[in-house]
CSV table of C-alpha atoms and ligand atoms in Angstrom, one decimal:
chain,number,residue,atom,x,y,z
A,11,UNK,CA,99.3,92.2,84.9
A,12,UNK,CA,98.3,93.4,81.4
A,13,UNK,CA,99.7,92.8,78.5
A,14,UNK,CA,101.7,95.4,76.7
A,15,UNK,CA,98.9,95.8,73.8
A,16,UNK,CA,96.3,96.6,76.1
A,17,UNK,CA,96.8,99.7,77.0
A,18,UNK,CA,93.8,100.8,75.3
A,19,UNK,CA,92.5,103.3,77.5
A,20,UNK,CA,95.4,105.8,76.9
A,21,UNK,CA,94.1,106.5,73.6
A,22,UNK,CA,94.3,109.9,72.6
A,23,UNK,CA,95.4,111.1,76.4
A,24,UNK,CA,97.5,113.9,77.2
A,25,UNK,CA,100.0,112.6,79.0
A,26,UNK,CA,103.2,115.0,80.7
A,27,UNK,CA,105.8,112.6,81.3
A,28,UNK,CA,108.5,114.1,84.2
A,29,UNK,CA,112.1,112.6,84.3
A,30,UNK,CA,114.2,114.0,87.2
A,31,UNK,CA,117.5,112.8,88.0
A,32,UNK,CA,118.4,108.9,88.7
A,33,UNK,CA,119.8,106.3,87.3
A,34,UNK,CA,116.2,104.8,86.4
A,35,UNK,CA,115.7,107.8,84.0
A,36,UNK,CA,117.0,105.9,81.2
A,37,UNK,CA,113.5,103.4,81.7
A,38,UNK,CA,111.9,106.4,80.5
A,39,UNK,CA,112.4,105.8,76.9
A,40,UNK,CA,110.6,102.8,77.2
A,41,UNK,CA,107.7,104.0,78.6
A,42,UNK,CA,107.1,107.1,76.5
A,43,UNK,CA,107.6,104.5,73.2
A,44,UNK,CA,104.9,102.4,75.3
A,45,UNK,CA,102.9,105.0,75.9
A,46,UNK,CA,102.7,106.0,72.8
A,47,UNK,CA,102.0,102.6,71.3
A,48,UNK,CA,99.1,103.0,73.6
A,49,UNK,CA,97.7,105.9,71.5
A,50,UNK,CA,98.4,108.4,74.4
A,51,UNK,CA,100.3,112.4,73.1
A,52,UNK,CA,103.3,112.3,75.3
A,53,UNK,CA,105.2,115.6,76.4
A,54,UNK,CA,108.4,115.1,78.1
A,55,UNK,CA,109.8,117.4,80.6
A,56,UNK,CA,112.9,116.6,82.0
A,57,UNK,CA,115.1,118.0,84.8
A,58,UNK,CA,118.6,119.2,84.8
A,59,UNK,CA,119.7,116.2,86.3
A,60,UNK,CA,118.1,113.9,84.1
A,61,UNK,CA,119.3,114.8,80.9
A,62,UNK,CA,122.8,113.6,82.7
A,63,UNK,CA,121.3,110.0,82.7
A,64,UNK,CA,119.2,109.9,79.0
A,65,UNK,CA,120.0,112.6,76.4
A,66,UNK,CA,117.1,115.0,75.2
A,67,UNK,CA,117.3,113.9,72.2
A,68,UNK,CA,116.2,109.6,72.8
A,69,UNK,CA,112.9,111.0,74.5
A,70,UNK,CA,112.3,113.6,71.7
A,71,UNK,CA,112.3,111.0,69.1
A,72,UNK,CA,110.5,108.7,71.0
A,73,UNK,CA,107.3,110.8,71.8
A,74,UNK,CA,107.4,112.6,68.4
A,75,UNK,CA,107.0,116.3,70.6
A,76,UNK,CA,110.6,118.3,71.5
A,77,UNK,CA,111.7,117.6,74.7
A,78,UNK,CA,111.5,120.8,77.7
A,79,UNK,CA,114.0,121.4,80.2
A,80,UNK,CA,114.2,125.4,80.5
A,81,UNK,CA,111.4,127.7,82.6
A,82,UNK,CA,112.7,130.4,80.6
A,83,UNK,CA,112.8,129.3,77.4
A,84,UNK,CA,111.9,131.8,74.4
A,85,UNK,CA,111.7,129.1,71.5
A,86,UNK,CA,109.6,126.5,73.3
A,87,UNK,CA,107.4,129.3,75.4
A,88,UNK,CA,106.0,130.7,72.0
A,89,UNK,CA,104.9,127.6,70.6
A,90,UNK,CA,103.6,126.1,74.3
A,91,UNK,CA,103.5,128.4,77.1
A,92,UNK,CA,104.4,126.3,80.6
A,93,UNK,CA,100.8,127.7,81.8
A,94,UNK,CA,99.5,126.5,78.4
A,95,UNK,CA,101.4,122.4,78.7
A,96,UNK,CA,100.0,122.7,82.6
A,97,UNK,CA,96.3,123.0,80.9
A,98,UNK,CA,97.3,120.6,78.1
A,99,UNK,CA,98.1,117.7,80.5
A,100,UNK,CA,95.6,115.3,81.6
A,101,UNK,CA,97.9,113.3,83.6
A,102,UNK,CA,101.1,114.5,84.8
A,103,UNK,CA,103.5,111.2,85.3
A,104,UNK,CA,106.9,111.9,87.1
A,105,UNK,CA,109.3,109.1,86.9
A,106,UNK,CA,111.4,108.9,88.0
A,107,UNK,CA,110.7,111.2,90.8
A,108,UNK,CA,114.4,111.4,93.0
A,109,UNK,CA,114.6,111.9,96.7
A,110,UNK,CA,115.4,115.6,95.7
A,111,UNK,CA,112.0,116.2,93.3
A,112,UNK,CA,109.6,114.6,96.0
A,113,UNK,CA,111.7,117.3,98.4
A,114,UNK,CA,110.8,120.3,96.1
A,115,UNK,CA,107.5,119.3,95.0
A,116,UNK,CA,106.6,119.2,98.9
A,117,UNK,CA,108.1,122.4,99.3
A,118,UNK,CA,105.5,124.2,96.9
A,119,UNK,CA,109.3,124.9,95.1
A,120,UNK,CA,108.8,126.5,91.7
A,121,UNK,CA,112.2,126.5,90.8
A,122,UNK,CA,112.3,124.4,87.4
A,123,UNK,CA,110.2,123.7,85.0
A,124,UNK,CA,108.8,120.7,86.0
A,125,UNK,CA,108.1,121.7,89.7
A,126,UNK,CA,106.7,124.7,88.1
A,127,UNK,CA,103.9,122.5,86.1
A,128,UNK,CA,103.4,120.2,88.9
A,129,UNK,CA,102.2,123.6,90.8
A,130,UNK,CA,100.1,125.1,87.8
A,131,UNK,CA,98.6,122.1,86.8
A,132,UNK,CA,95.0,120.7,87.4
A,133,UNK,CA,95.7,117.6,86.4
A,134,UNK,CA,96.3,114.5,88.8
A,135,UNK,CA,99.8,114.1,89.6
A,136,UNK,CA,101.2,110.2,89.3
A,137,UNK,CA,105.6,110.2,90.7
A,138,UNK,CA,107.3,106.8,90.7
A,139,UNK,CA,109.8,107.2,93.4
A,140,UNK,CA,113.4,105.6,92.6
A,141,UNK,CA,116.1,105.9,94.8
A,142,UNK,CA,118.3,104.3,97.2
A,143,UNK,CA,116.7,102.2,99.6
A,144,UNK,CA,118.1,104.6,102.8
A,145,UNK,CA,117.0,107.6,100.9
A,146,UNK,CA,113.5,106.2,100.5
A,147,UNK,CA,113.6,105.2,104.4
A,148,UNK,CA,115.1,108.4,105.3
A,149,UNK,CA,112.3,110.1,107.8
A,150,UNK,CA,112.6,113.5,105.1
A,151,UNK,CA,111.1,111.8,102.1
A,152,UNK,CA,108.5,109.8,104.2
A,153,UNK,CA,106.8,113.0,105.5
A,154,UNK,CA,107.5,114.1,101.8
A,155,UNK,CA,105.7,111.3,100.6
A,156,UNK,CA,103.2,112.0,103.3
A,157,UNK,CA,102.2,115.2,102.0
A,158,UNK,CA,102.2,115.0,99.3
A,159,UNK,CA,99.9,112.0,99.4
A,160,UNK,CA,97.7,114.6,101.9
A,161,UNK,CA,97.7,116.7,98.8
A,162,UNK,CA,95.8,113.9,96.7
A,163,UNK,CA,99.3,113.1,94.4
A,164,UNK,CA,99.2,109.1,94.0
A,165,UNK,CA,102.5,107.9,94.8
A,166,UNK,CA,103.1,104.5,92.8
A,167,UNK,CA,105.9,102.2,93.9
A,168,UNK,CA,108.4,102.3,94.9
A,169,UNK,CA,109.1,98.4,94.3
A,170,UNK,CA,111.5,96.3,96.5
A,171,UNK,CA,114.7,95.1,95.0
A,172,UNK,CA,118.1,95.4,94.0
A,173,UNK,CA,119.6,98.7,94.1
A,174,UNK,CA,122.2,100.0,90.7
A,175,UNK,CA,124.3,100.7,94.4
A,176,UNK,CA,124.3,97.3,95.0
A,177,UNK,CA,122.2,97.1,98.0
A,178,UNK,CA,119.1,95.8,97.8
A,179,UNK,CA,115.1,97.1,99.3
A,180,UNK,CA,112.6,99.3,98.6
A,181,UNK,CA,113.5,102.6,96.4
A,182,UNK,CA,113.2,100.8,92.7
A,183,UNK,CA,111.4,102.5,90.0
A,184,UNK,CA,108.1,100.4,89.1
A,185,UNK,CA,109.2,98.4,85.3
A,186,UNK,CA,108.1,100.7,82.6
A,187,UNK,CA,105.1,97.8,81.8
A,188,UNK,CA,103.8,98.5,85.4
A,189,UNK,CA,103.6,102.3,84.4
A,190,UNK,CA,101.9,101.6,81.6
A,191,UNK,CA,99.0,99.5,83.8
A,192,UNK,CA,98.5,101.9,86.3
A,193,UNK,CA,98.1,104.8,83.6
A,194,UNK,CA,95.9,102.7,82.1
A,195,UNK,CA,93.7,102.4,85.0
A,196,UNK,CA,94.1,105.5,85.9
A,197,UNK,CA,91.8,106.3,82.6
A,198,UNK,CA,89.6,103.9,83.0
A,199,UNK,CA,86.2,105.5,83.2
A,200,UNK,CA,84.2,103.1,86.1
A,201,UNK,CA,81.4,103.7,88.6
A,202,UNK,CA,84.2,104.2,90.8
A,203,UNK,CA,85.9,106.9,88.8
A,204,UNK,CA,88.0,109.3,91.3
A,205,UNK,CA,86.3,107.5,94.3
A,206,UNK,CA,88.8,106.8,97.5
A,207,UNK,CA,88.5,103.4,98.7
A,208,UNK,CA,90.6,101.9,101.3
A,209,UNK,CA,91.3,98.3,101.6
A,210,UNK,CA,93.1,95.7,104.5
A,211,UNK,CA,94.4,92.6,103.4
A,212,UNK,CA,96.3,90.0,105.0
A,213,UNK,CA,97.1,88.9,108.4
A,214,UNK,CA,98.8,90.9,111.0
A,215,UNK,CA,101.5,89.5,113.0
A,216,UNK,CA,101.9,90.7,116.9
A,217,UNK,CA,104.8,90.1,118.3
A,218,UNK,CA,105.7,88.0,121.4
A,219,UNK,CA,109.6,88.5,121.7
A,220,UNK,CA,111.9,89.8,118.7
A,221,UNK,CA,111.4,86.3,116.9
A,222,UNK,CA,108.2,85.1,117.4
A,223,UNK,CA,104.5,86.0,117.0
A,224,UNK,CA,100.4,85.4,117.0
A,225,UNK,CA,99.3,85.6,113.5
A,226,UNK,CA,97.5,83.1,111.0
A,227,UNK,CA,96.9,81.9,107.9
A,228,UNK,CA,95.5,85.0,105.3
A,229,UNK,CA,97.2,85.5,102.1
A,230,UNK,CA,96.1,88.3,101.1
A,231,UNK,CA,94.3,87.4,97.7
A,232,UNK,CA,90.8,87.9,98.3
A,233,UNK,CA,92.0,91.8,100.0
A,234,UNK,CA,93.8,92.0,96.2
A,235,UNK,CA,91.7,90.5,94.2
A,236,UNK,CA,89.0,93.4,96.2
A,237,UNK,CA,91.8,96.1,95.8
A,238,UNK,CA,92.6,95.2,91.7
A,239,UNK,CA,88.5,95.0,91.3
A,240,UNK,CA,88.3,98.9,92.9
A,241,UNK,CA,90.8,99.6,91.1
A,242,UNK,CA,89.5,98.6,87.4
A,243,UNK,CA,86.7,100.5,88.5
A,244,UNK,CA,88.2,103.4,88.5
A,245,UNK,CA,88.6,104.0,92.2
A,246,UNK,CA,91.7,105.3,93.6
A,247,UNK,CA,93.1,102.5,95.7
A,248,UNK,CA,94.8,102.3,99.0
A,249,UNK,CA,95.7,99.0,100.2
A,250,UNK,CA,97.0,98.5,103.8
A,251,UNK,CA,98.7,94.8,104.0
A,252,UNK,CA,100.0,92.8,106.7
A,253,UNK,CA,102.8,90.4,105.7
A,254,UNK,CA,102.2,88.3,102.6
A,255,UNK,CA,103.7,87.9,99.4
A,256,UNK,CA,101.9,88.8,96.5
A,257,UNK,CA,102.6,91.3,93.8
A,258,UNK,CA,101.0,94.9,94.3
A,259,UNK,CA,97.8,95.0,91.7
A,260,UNK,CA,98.1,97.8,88.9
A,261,UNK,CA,97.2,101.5,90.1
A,262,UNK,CA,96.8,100.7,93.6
A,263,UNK,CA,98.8,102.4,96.6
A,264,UNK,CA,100.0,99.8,99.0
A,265,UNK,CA,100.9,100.2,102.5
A,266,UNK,CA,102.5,97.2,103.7
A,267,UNK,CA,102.0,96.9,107.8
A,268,UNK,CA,102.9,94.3,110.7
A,269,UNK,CA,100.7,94.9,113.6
A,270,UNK,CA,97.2,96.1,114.2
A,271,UNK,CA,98.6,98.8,115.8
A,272,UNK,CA,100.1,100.3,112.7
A,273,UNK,CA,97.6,98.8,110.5
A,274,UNK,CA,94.7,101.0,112.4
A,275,UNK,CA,97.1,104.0,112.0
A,276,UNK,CA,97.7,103.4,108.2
A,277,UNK,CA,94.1,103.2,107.6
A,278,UNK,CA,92.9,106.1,110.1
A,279,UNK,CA,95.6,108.1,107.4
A,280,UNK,CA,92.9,108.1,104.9
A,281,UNK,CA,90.1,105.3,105.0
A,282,UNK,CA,89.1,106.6,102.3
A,283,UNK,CA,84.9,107.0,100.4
A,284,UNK,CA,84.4,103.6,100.7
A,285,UNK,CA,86.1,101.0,103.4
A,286,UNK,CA,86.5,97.3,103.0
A,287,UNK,CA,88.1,95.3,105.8
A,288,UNK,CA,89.0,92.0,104.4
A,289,UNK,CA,92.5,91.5,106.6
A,290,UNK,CA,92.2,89.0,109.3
A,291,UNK,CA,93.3,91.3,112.4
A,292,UNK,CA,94.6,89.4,115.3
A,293,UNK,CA,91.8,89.8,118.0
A,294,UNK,CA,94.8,89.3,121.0
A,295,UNK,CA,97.8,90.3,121.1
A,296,UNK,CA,101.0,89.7,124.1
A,297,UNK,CA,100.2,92.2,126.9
A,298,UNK,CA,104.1,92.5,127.1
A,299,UNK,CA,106.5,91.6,124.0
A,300,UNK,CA,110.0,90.5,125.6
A,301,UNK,CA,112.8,92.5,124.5
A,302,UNK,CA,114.9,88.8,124.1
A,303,UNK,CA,114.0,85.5,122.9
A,304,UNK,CA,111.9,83.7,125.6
A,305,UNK,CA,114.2,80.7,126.8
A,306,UNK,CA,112.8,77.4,126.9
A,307,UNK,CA,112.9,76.5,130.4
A,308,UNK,CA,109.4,75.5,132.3
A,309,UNK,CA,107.5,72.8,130.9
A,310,UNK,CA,104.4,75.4,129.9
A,311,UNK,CA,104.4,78.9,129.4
A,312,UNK,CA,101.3,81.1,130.0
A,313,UNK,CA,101.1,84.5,128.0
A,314,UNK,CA,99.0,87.3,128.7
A,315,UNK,CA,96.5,88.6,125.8
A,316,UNK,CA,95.2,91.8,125.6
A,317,UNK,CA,92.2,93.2,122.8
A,318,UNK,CA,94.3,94.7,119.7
A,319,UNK,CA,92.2,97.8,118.5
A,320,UNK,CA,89.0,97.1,116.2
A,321,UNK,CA,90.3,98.4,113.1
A,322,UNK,CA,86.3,98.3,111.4
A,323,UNK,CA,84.6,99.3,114.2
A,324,UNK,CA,86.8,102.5,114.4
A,325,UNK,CA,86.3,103.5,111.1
A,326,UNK,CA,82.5,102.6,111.3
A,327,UNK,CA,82.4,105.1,114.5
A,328,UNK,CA,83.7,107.8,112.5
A,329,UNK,CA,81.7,110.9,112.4
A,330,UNK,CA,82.3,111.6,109.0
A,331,UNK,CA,82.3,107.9,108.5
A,332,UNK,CA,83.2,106.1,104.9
A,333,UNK,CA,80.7,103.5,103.6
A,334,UNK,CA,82.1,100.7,105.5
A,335,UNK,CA,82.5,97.1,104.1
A,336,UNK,CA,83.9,94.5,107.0
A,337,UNK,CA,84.2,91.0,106.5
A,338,UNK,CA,83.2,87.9,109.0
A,339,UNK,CA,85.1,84.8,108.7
A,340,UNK,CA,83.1,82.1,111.0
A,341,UNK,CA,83.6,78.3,111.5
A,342,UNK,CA,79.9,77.9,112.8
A,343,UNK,CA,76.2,79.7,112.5
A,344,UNK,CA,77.5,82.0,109.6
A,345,UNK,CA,74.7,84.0,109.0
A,346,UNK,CA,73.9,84.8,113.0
A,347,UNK,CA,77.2,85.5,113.8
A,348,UNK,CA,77.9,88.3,110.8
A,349,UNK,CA,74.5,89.4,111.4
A,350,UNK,CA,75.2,90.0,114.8
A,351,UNK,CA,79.0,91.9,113.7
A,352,UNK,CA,76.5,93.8,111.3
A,353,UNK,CA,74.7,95.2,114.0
A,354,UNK,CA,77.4,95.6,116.7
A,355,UNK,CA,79.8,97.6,114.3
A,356,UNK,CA,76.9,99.5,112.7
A,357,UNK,CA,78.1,98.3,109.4
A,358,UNK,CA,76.8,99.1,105.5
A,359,UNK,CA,77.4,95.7,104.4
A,360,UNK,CA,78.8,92.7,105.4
A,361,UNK,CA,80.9,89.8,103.3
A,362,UNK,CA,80.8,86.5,105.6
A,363,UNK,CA,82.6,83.3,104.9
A,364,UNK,CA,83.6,79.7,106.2
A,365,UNK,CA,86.8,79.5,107.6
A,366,UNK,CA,88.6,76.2,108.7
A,367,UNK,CA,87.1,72.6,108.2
A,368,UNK,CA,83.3,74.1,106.2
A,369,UNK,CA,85.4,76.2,103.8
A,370,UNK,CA,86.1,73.2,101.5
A,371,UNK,CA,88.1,74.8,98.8
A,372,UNK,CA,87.4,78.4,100.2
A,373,UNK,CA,88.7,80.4,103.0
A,374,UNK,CA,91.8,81.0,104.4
A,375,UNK,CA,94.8,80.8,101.9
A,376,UNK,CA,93.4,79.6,98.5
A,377,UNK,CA,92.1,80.6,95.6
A,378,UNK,CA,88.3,80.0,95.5
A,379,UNK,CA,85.8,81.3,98.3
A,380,UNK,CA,82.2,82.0,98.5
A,381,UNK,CA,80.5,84.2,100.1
A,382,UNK,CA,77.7,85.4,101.9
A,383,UNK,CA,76.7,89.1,102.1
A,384,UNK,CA,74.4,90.7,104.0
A,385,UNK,CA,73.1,94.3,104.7
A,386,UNK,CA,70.5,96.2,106.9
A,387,UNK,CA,66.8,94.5,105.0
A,388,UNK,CA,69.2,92.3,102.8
A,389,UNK,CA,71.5,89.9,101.5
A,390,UNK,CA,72.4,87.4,98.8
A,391,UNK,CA,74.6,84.8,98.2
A,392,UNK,CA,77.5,84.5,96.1
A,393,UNK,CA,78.6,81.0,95.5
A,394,UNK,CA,81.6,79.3,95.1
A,395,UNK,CA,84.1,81.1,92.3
A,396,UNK,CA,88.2,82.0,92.1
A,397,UNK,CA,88.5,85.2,94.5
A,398,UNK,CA,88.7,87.6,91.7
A,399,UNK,CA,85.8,86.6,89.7
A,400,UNK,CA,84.0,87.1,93.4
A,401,UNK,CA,85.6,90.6,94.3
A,402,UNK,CA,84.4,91.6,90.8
A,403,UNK,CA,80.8,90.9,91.8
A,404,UNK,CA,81.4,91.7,95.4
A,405,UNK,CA,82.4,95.4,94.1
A,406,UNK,CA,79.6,95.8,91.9
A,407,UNK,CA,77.2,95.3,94.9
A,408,UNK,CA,79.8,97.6,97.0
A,409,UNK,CA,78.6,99.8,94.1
A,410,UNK,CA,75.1,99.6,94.0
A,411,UNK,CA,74.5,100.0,97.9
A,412,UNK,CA,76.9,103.0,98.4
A,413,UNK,CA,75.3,104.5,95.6
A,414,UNK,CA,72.0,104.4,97.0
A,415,UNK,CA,73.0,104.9,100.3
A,416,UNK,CA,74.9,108.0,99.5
A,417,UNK,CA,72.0,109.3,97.9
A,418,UNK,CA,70.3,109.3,100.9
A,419,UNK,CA,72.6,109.4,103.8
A,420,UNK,CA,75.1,112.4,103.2
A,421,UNK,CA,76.9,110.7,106.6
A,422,UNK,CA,79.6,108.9,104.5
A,423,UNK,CA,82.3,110.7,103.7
A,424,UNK,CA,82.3,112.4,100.4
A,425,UNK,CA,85.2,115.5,98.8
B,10,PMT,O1,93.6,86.3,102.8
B,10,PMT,P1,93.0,85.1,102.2
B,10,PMT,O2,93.9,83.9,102.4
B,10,PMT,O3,92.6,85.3,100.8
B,10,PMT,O4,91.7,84.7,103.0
B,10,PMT,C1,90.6,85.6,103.0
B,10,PMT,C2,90.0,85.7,104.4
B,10,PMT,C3,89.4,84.4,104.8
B,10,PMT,C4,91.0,86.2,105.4
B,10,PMT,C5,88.9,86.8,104.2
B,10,PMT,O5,87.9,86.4,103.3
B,10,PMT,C6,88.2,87.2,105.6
B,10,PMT,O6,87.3,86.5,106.0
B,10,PMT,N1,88.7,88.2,106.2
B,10,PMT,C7,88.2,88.6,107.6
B,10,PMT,C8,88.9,87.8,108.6
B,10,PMT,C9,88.5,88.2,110.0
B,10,PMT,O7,89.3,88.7,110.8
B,10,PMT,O8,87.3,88.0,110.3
B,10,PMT,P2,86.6,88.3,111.8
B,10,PMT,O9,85.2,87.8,111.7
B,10,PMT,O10,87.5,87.8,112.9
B,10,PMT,O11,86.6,89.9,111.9
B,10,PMT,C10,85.4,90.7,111.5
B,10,PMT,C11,85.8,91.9,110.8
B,10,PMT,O12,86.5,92.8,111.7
B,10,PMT,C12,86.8,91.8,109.6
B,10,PMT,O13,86.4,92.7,108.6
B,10,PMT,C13,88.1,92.2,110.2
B,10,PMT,O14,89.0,92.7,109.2
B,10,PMT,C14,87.7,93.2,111.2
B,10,PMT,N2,88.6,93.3,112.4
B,10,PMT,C15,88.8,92.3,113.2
B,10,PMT,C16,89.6,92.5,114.4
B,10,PMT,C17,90.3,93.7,114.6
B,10,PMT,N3,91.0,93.9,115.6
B,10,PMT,N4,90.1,94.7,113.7
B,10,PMT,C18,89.3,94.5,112.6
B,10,PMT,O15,89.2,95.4,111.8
């Protein structure tokens, strides 16, 4: 994560800065003085509700600009117009957005102020969910979240922890310093800038009875490390995730999945401009999951495996198909066998590597790999290097080939 001083790339930025009702409003105050200390102009725009949890006046001193609350407001309308702070913003930040702004913003409500500028605002739309964990779970404010992700508003967080109710999961406002980050990607002007790019990471786990599984031995850091190296490029990042535990990079959506099953179906949501497929997908899973706990009684046990979907090779048979990245991760005759997956998948690129005992101090769950890429009448090698310093590089020739392939293959999808 970056530090708090360098937030440089909100200098000067028009930022509107939502607060609707919860108790995490009161982290707003720290992130507007942030903000500002970044260099951005803050507006704040705060709902009813809000001002129950942090008072007007905190927020008004903070960002140096008076604080809004009424649609029909005669003082503040003729020195800002709500049409004219709509045009003003650059970025329009809710957070925290409640169970009940997500609601109304879905709606198309225009029944405050704030929903009101969300609808009359070009301007890409940031919220940072907070709420109780059920609320957050309740099926309502997933198909909220759901369309309004559809409608292109990046939904950051919410984090996993414990609750002000007590409880403890998902529903936690991002910190204010993690705000800050993914603002400051946001405005980070890359050769990625407003490109989608999707990204799996991780294993997947497929289960066998309600305890146990077929998985293996991904991490997850080189699909992050990819995923935080999109993102610093500019590129609006989705990251689907099997189980592991690492902390979500700045600025980038994650989707956190257990099977291939709902990892295809999280990625067929929206695989974005550009896909990379850096999870290791179980190939097999049970052709019947037990609904108890096997019981150890004969000496051997023989399960049934069945294919689990190709995740890459659907997305590759897409007819508007993104540029698609997969990744090959082979314990003998590297270069033949991602060749080969090249081929077979009908692939843009491919990113091969050593798994097992010819990784050395690469593959599988550590922090250094090296890889080998290749593409249709090309490669090159990348050598041996911590996994970020590699998805840096990795993404810059992601760059360079969908670039010129774009140019002269309109098959990949584009908005
Ligand atoms: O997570 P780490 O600990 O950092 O380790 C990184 C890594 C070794 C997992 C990573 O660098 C890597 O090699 N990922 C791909 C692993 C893999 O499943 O490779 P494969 O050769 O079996 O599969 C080929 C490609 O098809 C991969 O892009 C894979 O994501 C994809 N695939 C495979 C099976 C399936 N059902 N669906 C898929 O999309």
């Amino acid at each position: 994560m970056m530090s708090e001083y360098s937030h440089q790339n909100l200098a000067g930025r028009h930022i509107l800065l939502g607060v609707s009702g919860g108790i995490a409003a009161y982290k707003a105050a720290e992130l507007v003085r942030g903000l500002k200390k970044g260099g951005a102009e803050v507006r704040v725009v705060m709902t009813r509700a809000a001002s129950e949890f942090v008072t007007p006046m905190t927020l008004q001193a903070l960002s140096g600009n008076p604080v809004r609350q009424a649609l029909f407001d005669p003082a503040h309308e003729a020195a800002m117009g709500h049409i004219e702070l709509a045009r003003w913003a650059e970025l329009v930040l809710v957070a925290p957005a409640s169970a009940g702004f997500m609601a109304r913003l879905a709606a198309g409500m225009a029944d405050d102020l704030l929903a009101t500028l969300c609808l009359a605002t070009e301007a890409p739309i940031m919220l940072a969910p907070a709420m109780n964990r059920q609320m957050w779970q309740a099926q309502a404010t997933q198909e909220n979240a759901a369309t309004l992700r559809r409608r292109e508003v990046q939904l950051v967080g919410p984090a996993e922890g414990e609750q002000a109710c007590g409880e403890s999961g998902p529903g936690r406002m991002l910190e204010p310093l993690q705000l800050l980050d993914v603002c400051n990607t946001h405005f980070a002007a890359g050769p990625l800038a407003g490109v989608r790019l999707t990204v799996t990471a991780g294993p997947t786990r497929e289960a066998l009875d309600p305890v146990r599984y077929i998985s293996n031995h991904s991490s997850g850091r080189m699909g992050f490390a990819i995923a935080a190296a999109a993102a610093a490029m500019g590129a609006r990042v989705r990251l689907v995730v099997g189980p592991v535990s690492l902390p979500t990079p700045a600025g980038v959506e994650r989707i956190d999945v257990e099977s291939a099953e709902q990892m295809l179906k999280a990625v067929l949501a929206d695989p974005g401009q550009i896909f990379i497929a850096c999870a290791a997908v179980a190939d097999y899973r049970p052709r019947e999951v037990a609904e108890e706990k096997i019981k150890k009684q004969a000496p051997q046990l023989s399960v049934a495996l069945q294919r689990t979907p190709d995740i890459l090779a659907t997305v590759a048979a897409l007819e508007n198909r993104p540029f698609t990245v997969g990744f090959a991760a082979e314990t003998e005759q590297l270069e033949r066998h991602a060749r080969a997956k090249l081929e077979a998948k009908g692939l843009d690129m491919i990113a091969a590597n050593w798994v097992g005992e010819r990784a050395g101090d690469g593959g599988f769950n550590s922090e250094n790999n090296a890889l080998e890429l290749y593409w249709p009448g090309g490669g090159e090698s990348l050598p041996s290097g911590d996994k970020m310093t590699l998805a840096r590089t990795l993404m810059r020739r992601v760059v360079e080939r969908y670039k010129k392939t774009n140019g002269a293959d309109k098959s990949h999808a584009e908005d």
